Short mmCIF file of C-alpha atoms in Angstrom, two decimals:
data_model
loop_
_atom_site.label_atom_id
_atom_site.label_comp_id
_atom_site.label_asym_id
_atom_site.label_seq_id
_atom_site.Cartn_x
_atom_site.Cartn_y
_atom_site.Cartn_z
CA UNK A 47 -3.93 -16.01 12.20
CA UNK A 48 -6.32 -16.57 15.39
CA UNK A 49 -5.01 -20.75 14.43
CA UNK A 50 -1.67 -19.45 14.85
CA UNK A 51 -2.23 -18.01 17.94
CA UNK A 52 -3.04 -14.27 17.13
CA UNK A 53 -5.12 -12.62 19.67
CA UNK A 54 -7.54 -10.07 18.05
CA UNK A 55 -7.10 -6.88 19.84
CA UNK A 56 -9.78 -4.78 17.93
CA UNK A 57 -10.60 -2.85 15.14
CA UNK A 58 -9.20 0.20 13.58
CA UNK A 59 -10.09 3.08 11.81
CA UNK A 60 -9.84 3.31 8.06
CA UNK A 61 -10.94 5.50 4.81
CA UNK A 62 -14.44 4.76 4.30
CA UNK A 63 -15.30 1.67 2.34
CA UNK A 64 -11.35 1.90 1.52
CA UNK A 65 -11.99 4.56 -0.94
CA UNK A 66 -9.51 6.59 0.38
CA UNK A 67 -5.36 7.40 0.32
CA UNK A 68 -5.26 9.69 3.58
CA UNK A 69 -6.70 7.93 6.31
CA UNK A 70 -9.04 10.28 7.61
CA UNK A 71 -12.82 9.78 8.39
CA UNK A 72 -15.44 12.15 8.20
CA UNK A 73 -17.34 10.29 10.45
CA UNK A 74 -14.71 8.72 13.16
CA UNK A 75 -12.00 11.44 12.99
CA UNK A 76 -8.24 11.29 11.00
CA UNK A 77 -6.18 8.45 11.94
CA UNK A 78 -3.13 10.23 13.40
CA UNK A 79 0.35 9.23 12.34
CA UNK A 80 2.58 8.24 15.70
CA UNK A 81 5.44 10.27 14.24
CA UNK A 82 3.75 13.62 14.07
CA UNK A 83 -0.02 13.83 15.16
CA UNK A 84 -0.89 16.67 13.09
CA UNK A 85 -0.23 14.61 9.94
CA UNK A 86 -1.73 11.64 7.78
CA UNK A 87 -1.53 8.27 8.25
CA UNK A 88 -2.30 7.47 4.55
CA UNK A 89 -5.15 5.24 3.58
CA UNK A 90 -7.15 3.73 3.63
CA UNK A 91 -5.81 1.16 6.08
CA UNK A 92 -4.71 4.10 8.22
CA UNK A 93 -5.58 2.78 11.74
CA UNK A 94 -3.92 -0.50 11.21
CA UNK A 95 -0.51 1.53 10.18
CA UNK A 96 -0.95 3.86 13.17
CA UNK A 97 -1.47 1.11 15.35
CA UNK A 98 1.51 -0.96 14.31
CA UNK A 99 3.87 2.33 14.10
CA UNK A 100 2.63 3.35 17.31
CA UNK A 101 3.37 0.18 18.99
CA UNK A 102 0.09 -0.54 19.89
CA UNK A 103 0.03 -4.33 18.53
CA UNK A 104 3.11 -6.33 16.36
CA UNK A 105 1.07 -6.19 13.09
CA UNK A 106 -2.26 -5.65 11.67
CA UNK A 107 -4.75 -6.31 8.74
CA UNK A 108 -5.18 -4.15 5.89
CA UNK A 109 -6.46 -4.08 2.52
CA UNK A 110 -4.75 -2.68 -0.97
CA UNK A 111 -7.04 -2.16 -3.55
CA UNK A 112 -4.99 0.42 -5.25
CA UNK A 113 -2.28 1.11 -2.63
CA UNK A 114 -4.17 1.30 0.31
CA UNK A 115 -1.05 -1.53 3.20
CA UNK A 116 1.76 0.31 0.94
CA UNK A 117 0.80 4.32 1.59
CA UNK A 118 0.05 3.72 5.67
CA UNK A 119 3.05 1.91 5.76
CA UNK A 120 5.18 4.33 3.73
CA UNK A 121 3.73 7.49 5.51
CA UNK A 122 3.74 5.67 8.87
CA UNK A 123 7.16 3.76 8.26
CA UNK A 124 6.81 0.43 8.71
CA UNK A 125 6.62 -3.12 6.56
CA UNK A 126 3.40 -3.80 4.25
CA UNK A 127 2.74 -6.73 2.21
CA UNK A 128 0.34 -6.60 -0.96
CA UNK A 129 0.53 -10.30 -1.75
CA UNK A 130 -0.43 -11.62 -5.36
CA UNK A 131 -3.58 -11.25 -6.42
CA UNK A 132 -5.70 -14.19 -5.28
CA UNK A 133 -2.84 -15.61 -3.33
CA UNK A 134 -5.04 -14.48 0.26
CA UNK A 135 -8.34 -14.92 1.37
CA UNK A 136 -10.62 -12.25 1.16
CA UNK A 137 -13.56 -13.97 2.54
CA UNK A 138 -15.41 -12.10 5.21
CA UNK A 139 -13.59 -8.51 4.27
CA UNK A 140 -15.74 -5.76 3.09
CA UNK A 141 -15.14 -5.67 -0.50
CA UNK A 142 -14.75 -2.56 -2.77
CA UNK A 143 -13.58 -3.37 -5.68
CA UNK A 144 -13.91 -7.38 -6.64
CA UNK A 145 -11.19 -7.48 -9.83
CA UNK A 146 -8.66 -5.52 -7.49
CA UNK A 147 -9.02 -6.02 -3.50
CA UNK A 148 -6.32 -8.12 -1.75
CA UNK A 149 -5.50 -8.43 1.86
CA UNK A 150 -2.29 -8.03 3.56
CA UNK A 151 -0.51 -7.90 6.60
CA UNK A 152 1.41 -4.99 8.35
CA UNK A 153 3.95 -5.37 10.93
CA UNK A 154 7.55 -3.90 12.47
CA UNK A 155 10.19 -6.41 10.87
CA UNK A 156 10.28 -8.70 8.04
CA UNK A 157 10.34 -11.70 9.87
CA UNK A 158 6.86 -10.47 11.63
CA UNK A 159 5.30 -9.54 8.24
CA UNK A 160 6.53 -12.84 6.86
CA UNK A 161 5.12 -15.15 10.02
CA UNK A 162 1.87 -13.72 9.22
CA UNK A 163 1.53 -13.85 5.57
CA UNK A 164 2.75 -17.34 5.71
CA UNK A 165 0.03 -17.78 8.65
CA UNK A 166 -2.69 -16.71 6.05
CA UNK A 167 -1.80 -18.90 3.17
CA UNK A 168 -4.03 -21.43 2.38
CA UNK A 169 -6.78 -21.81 -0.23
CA UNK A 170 -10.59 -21.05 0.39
CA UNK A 171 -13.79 -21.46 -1.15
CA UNK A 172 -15.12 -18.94 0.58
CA UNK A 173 -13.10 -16.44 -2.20
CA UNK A 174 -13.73 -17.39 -5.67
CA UNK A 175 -10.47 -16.07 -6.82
CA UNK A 176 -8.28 -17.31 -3.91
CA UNK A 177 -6.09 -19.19 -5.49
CA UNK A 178 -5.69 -23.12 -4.92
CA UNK A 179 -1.91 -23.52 -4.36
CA UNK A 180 0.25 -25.27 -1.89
CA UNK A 181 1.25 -23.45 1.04
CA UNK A 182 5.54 -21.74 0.28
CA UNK A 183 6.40 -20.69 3.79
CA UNK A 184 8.75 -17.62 3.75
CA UNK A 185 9.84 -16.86 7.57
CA UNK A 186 12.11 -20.50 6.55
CA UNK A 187 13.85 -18.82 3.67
CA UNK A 188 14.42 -14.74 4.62
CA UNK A 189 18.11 -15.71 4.89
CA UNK A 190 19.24 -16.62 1.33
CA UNK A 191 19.05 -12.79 1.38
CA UNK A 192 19.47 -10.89 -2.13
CA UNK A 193 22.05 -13.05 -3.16
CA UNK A 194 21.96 -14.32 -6.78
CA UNK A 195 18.53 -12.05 -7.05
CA UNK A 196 18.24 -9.68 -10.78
CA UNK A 197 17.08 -6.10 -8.99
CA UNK A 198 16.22 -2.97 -11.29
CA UNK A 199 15.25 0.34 -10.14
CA UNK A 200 12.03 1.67 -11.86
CA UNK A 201 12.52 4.61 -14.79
CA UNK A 202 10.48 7.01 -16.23
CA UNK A 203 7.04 7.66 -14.75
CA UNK A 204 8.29 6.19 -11.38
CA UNK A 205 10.77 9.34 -11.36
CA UNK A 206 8.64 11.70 -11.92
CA UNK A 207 6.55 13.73 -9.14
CA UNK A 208 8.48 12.07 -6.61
CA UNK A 209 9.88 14.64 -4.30
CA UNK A 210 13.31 14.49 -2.77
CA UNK A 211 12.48 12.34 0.33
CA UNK A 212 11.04 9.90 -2.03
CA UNK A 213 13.93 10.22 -4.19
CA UNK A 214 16.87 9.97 -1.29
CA UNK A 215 15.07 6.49 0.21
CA UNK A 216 15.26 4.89 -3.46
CA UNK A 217 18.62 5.98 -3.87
CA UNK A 218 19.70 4.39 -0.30
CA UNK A 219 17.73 0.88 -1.06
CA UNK A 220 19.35 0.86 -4.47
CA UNK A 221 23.04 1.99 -2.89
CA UNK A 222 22.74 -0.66 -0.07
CA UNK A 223 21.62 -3.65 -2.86
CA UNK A 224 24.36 -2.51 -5.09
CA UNK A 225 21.70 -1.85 -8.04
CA UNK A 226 22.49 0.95 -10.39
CA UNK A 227 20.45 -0.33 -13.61
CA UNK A 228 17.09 0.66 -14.39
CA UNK A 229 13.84 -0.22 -16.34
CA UNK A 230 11.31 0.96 -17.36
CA UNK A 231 7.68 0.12 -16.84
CA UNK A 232 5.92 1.60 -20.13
CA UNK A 233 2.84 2.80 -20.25
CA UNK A 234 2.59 2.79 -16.29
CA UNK A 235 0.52 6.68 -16.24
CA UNK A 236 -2.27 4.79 -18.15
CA UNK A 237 -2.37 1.88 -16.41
CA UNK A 238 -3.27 4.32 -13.48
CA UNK A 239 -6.08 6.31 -14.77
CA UNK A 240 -7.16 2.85 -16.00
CA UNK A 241 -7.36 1.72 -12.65
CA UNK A 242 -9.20 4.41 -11.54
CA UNK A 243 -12.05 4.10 -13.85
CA UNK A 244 -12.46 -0.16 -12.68
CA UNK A 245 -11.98 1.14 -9.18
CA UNK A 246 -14.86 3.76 -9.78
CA UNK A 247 -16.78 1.59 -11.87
CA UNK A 248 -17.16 -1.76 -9.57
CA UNK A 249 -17.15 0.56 -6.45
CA UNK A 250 -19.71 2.58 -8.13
CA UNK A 251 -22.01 -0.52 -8.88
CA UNK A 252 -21.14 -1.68 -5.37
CA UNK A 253 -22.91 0.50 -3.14
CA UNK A 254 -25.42 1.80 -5.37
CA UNK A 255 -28.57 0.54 -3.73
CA UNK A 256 -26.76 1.81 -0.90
CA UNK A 257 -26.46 5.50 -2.48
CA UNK A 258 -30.10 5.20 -3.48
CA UNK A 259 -30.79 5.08 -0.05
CA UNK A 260 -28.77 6.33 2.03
CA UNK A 261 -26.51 8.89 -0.22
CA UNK A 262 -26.62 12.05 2.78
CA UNK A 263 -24.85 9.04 5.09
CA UNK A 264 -21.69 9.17 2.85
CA UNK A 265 -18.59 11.15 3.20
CA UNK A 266 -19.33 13.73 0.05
CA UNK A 267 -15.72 13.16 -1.59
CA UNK A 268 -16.54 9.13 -1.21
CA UNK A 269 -19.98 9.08 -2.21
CA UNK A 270 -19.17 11.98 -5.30
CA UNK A 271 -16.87 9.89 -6.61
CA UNK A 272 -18.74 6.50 -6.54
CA UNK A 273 -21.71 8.19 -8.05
CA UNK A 274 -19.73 9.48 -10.96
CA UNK A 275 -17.99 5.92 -11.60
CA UNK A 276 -21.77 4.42 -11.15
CA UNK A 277 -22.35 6.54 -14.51
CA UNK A 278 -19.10 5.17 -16.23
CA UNK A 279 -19.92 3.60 -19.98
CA UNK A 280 -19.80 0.19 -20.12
CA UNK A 281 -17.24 0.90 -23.26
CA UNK A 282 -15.03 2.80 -21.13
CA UNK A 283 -14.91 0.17 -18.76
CA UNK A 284 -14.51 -2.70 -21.06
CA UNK A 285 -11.58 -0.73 -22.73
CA UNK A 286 -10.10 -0.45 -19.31
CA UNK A 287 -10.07 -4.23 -18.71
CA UNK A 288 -8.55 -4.91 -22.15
CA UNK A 289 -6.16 -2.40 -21.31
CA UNK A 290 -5.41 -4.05 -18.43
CA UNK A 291 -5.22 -7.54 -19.90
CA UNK A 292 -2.39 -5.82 -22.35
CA UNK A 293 -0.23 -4.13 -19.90
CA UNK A 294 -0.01 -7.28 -17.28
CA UNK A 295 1.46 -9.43 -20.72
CA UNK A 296 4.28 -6.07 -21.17
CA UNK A 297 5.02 -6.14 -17.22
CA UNK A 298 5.39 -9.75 -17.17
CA UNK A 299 7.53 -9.64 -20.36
CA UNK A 300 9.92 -7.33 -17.87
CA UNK A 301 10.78 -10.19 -15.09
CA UNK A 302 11.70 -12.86 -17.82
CA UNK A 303 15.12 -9.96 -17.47
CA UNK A 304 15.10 -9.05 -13.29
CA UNK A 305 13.55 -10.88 -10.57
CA UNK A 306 12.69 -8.07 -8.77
CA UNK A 307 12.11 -3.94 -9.60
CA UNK A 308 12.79 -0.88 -6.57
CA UNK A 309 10.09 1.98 -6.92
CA UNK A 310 8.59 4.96 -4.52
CA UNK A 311 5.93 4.03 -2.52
CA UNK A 312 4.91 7.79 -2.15
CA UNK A 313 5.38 11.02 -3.45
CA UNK A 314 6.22 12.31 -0.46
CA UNK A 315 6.48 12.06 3.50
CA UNK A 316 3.19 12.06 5.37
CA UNK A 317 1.27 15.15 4.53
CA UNK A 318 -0.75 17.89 6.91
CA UNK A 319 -4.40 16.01 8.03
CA UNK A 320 -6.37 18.02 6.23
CA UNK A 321 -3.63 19.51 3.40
CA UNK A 322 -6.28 19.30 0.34
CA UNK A 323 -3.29 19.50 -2.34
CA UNK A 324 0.62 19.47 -3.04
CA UNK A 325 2.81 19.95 -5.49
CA UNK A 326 4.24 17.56 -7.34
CA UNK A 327 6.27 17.78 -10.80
CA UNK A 328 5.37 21.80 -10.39
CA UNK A 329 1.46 20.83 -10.81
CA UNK A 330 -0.75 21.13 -7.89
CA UNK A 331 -2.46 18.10 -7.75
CA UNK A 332 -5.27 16.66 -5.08
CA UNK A 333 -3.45 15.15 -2.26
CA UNK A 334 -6.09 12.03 -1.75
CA UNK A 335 -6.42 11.22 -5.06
CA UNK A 336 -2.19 11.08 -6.24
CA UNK A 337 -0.87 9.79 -2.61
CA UNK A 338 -1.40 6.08 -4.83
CA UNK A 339 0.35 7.32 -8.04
CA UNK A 340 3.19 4.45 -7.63
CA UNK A 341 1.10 1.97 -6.20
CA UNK A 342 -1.86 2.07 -8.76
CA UNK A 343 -0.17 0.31 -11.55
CA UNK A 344 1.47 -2.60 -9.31
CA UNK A 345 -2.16 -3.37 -8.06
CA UNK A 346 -3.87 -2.86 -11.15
CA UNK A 347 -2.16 -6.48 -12.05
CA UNK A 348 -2.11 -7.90 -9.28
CA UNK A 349 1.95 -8.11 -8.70
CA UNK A 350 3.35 -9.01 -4.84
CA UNK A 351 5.04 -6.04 -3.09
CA UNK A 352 6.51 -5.35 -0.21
CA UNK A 353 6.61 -1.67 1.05
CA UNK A 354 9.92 -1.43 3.29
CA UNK A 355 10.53 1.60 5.72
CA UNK A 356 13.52 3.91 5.34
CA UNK A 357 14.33 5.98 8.32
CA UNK A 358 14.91 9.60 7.09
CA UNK A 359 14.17 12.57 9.20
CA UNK A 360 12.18 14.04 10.09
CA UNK A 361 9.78 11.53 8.76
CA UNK A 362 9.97 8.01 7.63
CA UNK A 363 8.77 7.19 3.77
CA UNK A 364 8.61 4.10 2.13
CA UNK A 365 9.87 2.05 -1.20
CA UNK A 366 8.32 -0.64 -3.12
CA UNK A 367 10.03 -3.92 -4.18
CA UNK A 368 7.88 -5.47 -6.50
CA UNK A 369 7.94 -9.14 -7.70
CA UNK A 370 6.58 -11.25 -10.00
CA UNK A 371 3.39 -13.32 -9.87
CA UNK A 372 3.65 -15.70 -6.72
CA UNK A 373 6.99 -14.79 -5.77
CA UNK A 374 6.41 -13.15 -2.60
CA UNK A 375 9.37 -14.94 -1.19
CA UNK A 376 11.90 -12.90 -3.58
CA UNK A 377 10.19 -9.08 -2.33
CA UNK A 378 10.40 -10.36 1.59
CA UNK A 379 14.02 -12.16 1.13
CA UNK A 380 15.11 -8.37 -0.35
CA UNK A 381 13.88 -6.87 2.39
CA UNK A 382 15.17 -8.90 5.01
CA UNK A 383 18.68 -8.69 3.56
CA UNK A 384 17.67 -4.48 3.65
CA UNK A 385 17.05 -4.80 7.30
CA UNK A 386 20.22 -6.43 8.42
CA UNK A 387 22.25 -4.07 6.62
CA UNK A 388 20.61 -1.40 8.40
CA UNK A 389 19.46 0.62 5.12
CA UNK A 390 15.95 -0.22 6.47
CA UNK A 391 14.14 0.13 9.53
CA UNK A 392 10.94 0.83 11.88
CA UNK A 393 11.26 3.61 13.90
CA UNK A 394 10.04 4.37 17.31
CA UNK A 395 7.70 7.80 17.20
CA UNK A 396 9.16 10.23 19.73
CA UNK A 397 6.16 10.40 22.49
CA UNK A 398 3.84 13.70 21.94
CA UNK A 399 4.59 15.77 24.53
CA UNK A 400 1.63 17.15 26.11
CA UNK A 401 1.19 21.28 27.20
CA UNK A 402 2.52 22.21 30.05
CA UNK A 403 0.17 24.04 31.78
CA UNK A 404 1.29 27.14 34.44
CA UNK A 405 0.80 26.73 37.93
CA UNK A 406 -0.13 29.06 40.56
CA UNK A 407 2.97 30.13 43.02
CA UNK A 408 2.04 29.23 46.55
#
């Protein structure tokens, strides 16, 4: 990016060591969403969706592990890109969790989002698993639209939970790409809670030298959760990857039939900072833990999305269009086609207005 002329304006808050879905920081403070202070940002690249919503800078860094561009830039309403796993560089990013991490850009238009992913292409030794493929600039191709493109809406476990916001931004994608048929992405629940125990398990063996010494320096929900996947079985774990190898070969079966699929990128609209739980599906669930309940299984193998802002009020929310493997260019030509037709767009936050306070009569 710097290459391409990017000037690095600083860095931003996040979830710490990305293990997060909310954005906020028990040592720096919440990241505060531009469109209502008083609620989330998402996570765990919540100051780089804040910053780009707010207006602060044209687009930011982030990193999705299991969701963590696509819930900021749902909650915050704006564009996020989770490329394919091993397309980007992660060289000289913290890591969390090694078979999952990718980095991604987040920006206020498709064109932006798409002049900085193609910016960051590129192989790199630096990242074992980066990928060594030729460079397939986007920005040059955004036009060709949706035309000629196979687009399904996602069934079954991506319907469920999803509340009505999430619900009415689906339906007005779908509407505005003409798209009535759906699939279904089996055994998508499981592939979530097997994400969860990689996630725990890598992030667990991660940082625990660090936890050894330094465990009263963690944020308690962070450092609870990494101890617990520290003590995951091996067996669990290796049931998790084979799991995993399983699901990505029934997934992949799915786009020999559409070239792309339309799903929620969160439950919900940006919740309360500090709201501990919701409701979703009548269960009260954990709100950090299930803001990622759409976005776990696209990660978990490694498929390109693009999360795409749609402009409801009072607050923005977001919707997925996944890909296949590599074909970034089909997710950002989708969008692009969204955001001339107007069914998609960044909104400017209203500015806070500040208390007045009561002066004395002279």
């Amino acid at each position: 990016l710097e290459t391409a002329g990017a000037v690095l304006v600083g860095a931003l808050n996040m979830g710490e060591y990305a293990y997060d879905f909310t954005g906020e920081n028990v040592h720096y403070g919440p990241s505060r969403n531009p469109h209502d202070v008083k609620r989330m940002t998402g996570g765990s690249s919540g100051g780089s969706g804040a910053a780009v919503a707010g207006g602060l800078v044209p687009l930011a860094l982030g990193s999705d592990t299991n969701g963590s561009i696509r819930v900021p830039a749902s909650l915050c309403g704006i564009f996020g890109l989770k490329p394919t796993y091993g397309r980007l560089s992660r060289a000289r990013s913290f890591p969390f969790v090694a078979s999952l991490d990718h980095v991604g850009p987040l920006a206020r238009s498709t064109r932006d989002l798409s002049l900085a992913y193609d910016a960051m292409q590129g192989g790199d030794d630096d990242d074992p698993v980066c990928a060594d493929r030729p460079i397939e600039p986007i920005a040059p191709v955004l036009e060709r639209g949706s035309e000629g493109l196979r687009i399904a809406i996602a069934g079954g476990y991506f319907r469920q939970g999803a509340l009505a916001q999430a619900q009415t931004a689906l339906a007005r994608v779908a509407t505005a790409l003409g798209v009535t048929s759906e699939i279904e992405i089996a055994e998508a629940k499981r592939a979530r809670a097997a994400a969860y125990v990689i996630t725990a398990a890598e992030g667990g063996a991660l940082h625990l030298a660090r936890l050894r010494e330094r465990a009263r320096d963690f944020d308690p929900a962070v450092r609870d959760r990494l101890i617990a996947g520290a003590m995951i079985p091996a067996a669990h774990v290796n049931k998790a990857q084979k799991f995993r190898r399983w699901y990505r070969e029934q997934v992949l079966a799915l786009f020999a039939k559409v070239d792309a699929v339309l799903a929620p990128a969160t439950p919900c609209t940006a919740p309360l900072i500090g709201q501990n739980t919701f409701v979703l599906d009548g269960i009260e669930l954990p709100v950090r833990a299930n803001l990622g309940i759409y976005t776990q299984p696209i990660s978990f193998i490694g498929l390109p999305v693009v999360a795409v802002p749609v402009p409801l009020k009072p607050l923005p929310i977001g919707v997925q269009i996944i890909a296949g493997p590599w074909r970034e260019d089909v997710a950002l030509r989708i969008a692009y086609a969204l955001e001339q037709a107007g069914a998609i767009a960044v909104t400017r936050p209203a500015p806070a207005r500040a208390k007045s306070e009561s002066r004395p009569e002279r």
